[in-house]
Amino acid sequence: MPRETEQEESILTDLHIDPIIQHFLFDYDISEAHDESWRPSKRRWLFHLVKSFARLRCWHQPFFNHIDMPRMLKGRYAFGAFGIHHWPVQSEKGWQNILRQLAYFHQVVEHNRRLIVARTPADISRARQENKVAGFPAVEGAHCLGAGGKGSTAKRLARLDELFKKYSVRTLTLAHFSKTDVATPALGLGSNAHDSLADFGKAVIQKMNDIGMIVDVAHVNNQGVLDACRVSSKPVIVSHTGVNGIHEHARNIGDDAIHAVAETGGVIGIMFATNFLSGADTNPSSKIILEHIDYIVQTAGEDHAAIGSDFDGWIPRIPQDMNDATDVHVLVRGMQNIGYSETRIRKILGENFLRVWAEVLGST
């Protein structure tokens, strides 16, 4: 058994997990334990279709069934940011869909004594001490605020207040997979690297700064990341990404974006989706995650690296020496093997994010 003192002593935070997608697609109960034998109670045709395709490609642990509450506890998680999604189209229907997902998250909290809502960093620390998991909803894409158009600005900005105060949403990505009047995605409908952040996007950031909501630029194009970092008066995060310095991909961020995020005091969470990290149609080991983490450390410093697995986020494959959320210890051992200090490991596993969140909340 590897020495895992750092993980046992650390506050393990994951900046992006997606089991709520699986609940609404497949009736996946995030409170229950799942294993390889799990099969959905609805949309079985979709489940078997994507699984069959993945088997043909020889992908390791593809798409979903990576994480649930029992496995988070077994993996010594203290915190997870639970992704809340809608198809990448601005609409009032999308806003209502988001509210249903938020209601489900809080329903899980109400019926599961091992999960608590993280409204402040202190809740994460408390969860770790009590052998519980803390979580907050993380809305993915500002298109989720509802339909745009004339007269919608005040309504959509007010919805940020509602998300924060009523539903305990603490992060919002400015884009997901479609171009909107907020931002342009790095990958998806209308994507490109050069479009600037829209004026309404700047207003969204200013509102988020005012109420203490964390600005997340995952999925945002390169110019949008740079603009967001200039506009924000609080630290900015990239919850789940790879870096172009290791593997060039539209979804990954470049050195200029890394430096821009670091200059805000923010953090960059490295995802576990190896198709973005290596690109090769193979199943690399967790070493590829460590290479991306170390690139952040060497480029911007150890205060700006974090973990954002994207578990259950329909990622085609994860490292071949990891199966699910119980295997984060593999990364800890890897960081030990490359000579990371206990202090550095604790920062990457959670302390960096706790610092950022405290700074974002500030005196709000």
CSV table of N, CA and C in Angstrom, one decimal, residues 212-265:
chain,number,residue,atom,x,y,z
A,212,GLY,N,-19.9,37.6,-4.8
A,212,GLY,CA,-19.0,36.6,-4.2
A,212,GLY,C,-19.1,35.3,-4.9
A,213,MET,N,-19.5,35.3,-6.2
A,213,MET,CA,-19.6,34.1,-7.0
A,213,MET,C,-18.3,34.0,-7.8
A,214,ILE,N,-17.7,32.8,-7.9
A,214,ILE,CA,-16.4,32.5,-8.5
A,214,ILE,C,-16.6,32.5,-10.1
A,215,VAL,N,-15.8,33.3,-10.8
A,215,VAL,CA,-15.8,33.3,-12.2
A,215,VAL,C,-14.9,32.2,-12.7
A,216,ASP,N,-15.6,31.3,-13.5
A,216,ASP,CA,-14.9,30.1,-14.1
A,216,ASP,C,-14.8,30.3,-15.6
A,217,VAL,N,-13.6,30.2,-16.1
A,217,VAL,CA,-13.4,30.4,-17.5
A,217,VAL,C,-13.1,29.1,-18.3
A,218,ALA,N,-13.4,28.0,-17.6
A,218,ALA,CA,-13.3,26.7,-18.4
A,218,ALA,C,-14.2,26.8,-19.6
A,219,HIS,N,-13.8,26.2,-20.7
A,219,HIS,CA,-14.6,26.2,-21.9
A,219,HIS,C,-14.5,27.5,-22.7
A,220,VAL,N,-14.0,28.6,-22.1
A,220,VAL,CA,-14.0,29.9,-22.8
A,220,VAL,C,-12.8,30.0,-23.7
A,221,ASN,N,-12.9,30.7,-24.9
A,221,ASN,CA,-11.8,30.8,-25.8
A,221,ASN,C,-10.7,31.6,-25.2
A,222,ASN,N,-9.6,31.6,-25.9
A,222,ASN,CA,-8.4,32.2,-25.3
A,222,ASN,C,-8.5,33.7,-25.1
A,223,GLN,N,-9.0,34.4,-26.1
A,223,GLN,CA,-9.2,35.9,-25.9
A,223,GLN,C,-10.2,36.2,-24.8
A,224,GLY,N,-11.2,35.3,-24.7
A,224,GLY,CA,-12.2,35.5,-23.6
A,224,GLY,C,-11.6,35.3,-22.2
A,225,VAL,N,-10.7,34.3,-22.1
A,225,VAL,CA,-10.0,34.1,-20.8
A,225,VAL,C,-9.2,35.4,-20.4
A,226,LEU,N,-8.5,35.9,-21.4
A,226,LEU,CA,-7.6,37.1,-21.1
A,226,LEU,C,-8.5,38.3,-20.7
A,227,ASP,N,-9.6,38.4,-21.5
A,227,ASP,CA,-10.5,39.6,-21.1
A,227,ASP,C,-11.1,39.4,-19.8
A,228,ALA,N,-11.6,38.2,-19.4
A,228,ALA,CA,-12.2,37.9,-18.1
A,228,ALA,C,-11.2,38.2,-17.0
A,229,CYS,N,-10.0,37.9,-17.2
A,229,CYS,CA,-9.0,38.1,-16.2
A,229,CYS,C,-8.7,39.6,-16.0
A,230,ARG,N,-8.8,40.3,-17.0
A,230,ARG,CA,-8.7,41.8,-16.9
A,230,ARG,C,-9.9,42.4,-16.3
A,231,VAL,N,-11.1,41.9,-16.6
A,231,VAL,CA,-12.3,42.6,-16.0
A,231,VAL,C,-12.5,42.2,-14.6
A,232,SER,N,-12.2,41.0,-14.2
A,232,SER,CA,-12.5,40.6,-12.8
A,232,SER,C,-11.6,41.2,-11.8
A,233,SER,N,-12.3,41.7,-10.7
A,233,SER,CA,-11.5,42.2,-9.6
A,233,SER,C,-11.2,41.2,-8.6
A,234,LYS,N,-11.6,39.9,-8.8
A,234,LYS,CA,-11.4,38.8,-7.9
A,234,LYS,C,-10.7,37.7,-8.6
A,235,PRO,N,-10.1,36.7,-7.9
A,235,PRO,CA,-9.5,35.6,-8.6
A,235,PRO,C,-10.4,34.8,-9.5
A,236,VAL,N,-9.9,34.4,-10.6
A,236,VAL,CA,-10.6,33.6,-11.6
A,236,VAL,C,-10.1,32.2,-11.6
A,237,ILE,N,-10.9,31.2,-11.9
A,237,ILE,CA,-10.5,29.8,-11.9
A,237,ILE,C,-10.8,29.3,-13.3
A,238,VAL,N,-10.0,28.2,-13.7
A,238,VAL,CA,-10.3,27.3,-14.8
A,238,VAL,C,-10.6,26.0,-14.1
A,239,SER,N,-11.9,25.6,-14.0
A,239,SER,CA,-12.2,24.4,-13.1
A,239,SER,C,-11.7,23.1,-13.7
A,240,HIS,N,-11.7,23.0,-15.0
A,240,HIS,CA,-11.3,21.7,-15.6
A,240,HIS,C,-10.8,21.9,-17.0
A,241,THR,N,-9.5,21.6,-17.2
A,241,THR,CA,-8.8,21.9,-18.5
A,241,THR,C,-7.6,21.1,-18.6
A,242,GLY,N,-6.9,21.2,-19.7
A,242,GLY,CA,-5.6,20.7,-19.9
A,242,GLY,C,-4.8,21.9,-20.4
A,243,VAL,N,-3.5,21.7,-20.6
A,243,VAL,CA,-2.6,22.9,-21.0
A,243,VAL,C,-2.0,22.6,-22.4
A,244,ASN,N,-1.9,23.6,-23.2
A,244,ASN,CA,-1.4,23.4,-24.6
A,244,ASN,C,0.1,23.2,-24.6
A,245,GLY,N,0.8,23.6,-23.5
A,245,GLY,CA,2.2,23.3,-23.4
A,245,GLY,C,2.6,21.9,-23.3
A,246,ILE,N,1.6,21.0,-23.0
A,246,ILE,CA,1.9,19.6,-23.0
A,246,ILE,C,1.2,18.9,-24.2
A,247,HIS,N,0.0,19.3,-24.5
A,247,HIS,CA,-0.7,18.8,-25.7
A,247,HIS,C,-1.6,19.9,-26.3
A,248,GLU,N,-1.4,20.2,-27.5
A,248,GLU,CA,-2.2,21.3,-28.2
A,248,GLU,C,-3.6,20.8,-28.5
A,249,HIS,N,-4.6,21.5,-28.0
A,249,HIS,CA,-6.0,21.2,-28.2
A,249,HIS,C,-6.8,22.5,-28.0
A,250,ALA,N,-7.9,22.7,-28.8
A,250,ALA,CA,-8.7,23.9,-28.6
A,250,ALA,C,-9.3,24.0,-27.2
A,251,ARG,N,-9.5,22.9,-26.6
A,251,ARG,CA,-10.1,22.9,-25.2
A,251,ARG,C,-9.1,23.3,-24.1
A,252,ASN,N,-7.9,23.2,-24.4
A,252,ASN,CA,-6.8,23.4,-23.4
A,252,ASN,C,-6.4,24.9,-23.4
A,253,ILE,N,-5.7,25.4,-22.4
A,253,ILE,CA,-5.3,26.8,-22.3
A,253,ILE,C,-3.8,26.9,-22.6
A,254,GLY,N,-3.5,28.1,-23.1
A,254,GLY,CA,-2.1,28.4,-23.4
A,254,GLY,C,-1.4,29.1,-22.3
A,255,ASP,N,-0.1,29.4,-22.5
A,255,ASP,CA,0.7,30.0,-21.5
A,255,ASP,C,0.2,31.4,-21.1
A,256,ASP,N,-0.3,32.2,-22.1
A,256,ASP,CA,-0.7,33.5,-21.8
A,256,ASP,C,-2.0,33.5,-20.9
A,257,ALA,N,-2.8,32.5,-21.1
A,257,ALA,CA,-4.0,32.3,-20.3
A,257,ALA,C,-3.6,31.9,-18.9
A,258,ILE,N,-2.6,31.0,-18.8
A,258,ILE,CA,-2.1,30.5,-17.5
A,258,ILE,C,-1.6,31.6,-16.7
A,259,HIS,N,-0.8,32.5,-17.3
A,259,HIS,CA,-0.3,33.6,-16.6
A,259,HIS,C,-1.4,34.6,-16.2
A,260,ALA,N,-2.3,34.8,-17.1
A,260,ALA,CA,-3.4,35.7,-16.8
A,260,ALA,C,-4.2,35.3,-15.6
A,261,VAL,N,-4.6,34.0,-15.5
A,261,VAL,CA,-5.3,33.5,-14.4
A,261,VAL,C,-4.5,33.6,-13.1
A,262,ALA,N,-3.2,33.2,-13.2
A,262,ALA,CA,-2.4,33.3,-12.0
A,262,ALA,C,-2.2,34.7,-11.5
A,263,GLU,N,-2.2,35.7,-12.4
A,263,GLU,CA,-2.1,37.1,-12.0
A,263,GLU,C,-3.3,37.6,-11.2
A,264,THR,N,-4.5,36.9,-11.5
A,264,THR,CA,-5.7,37.3,-10.7
A,264,THR,C,-5.6,36.6,-9.3
A,265,GLY,N,-4.7,35.7,-9.1
A,265,GLY,CA,-4.6,34.9,-7.9
A,265,GLY,C,-5.4,33.6,-8.0
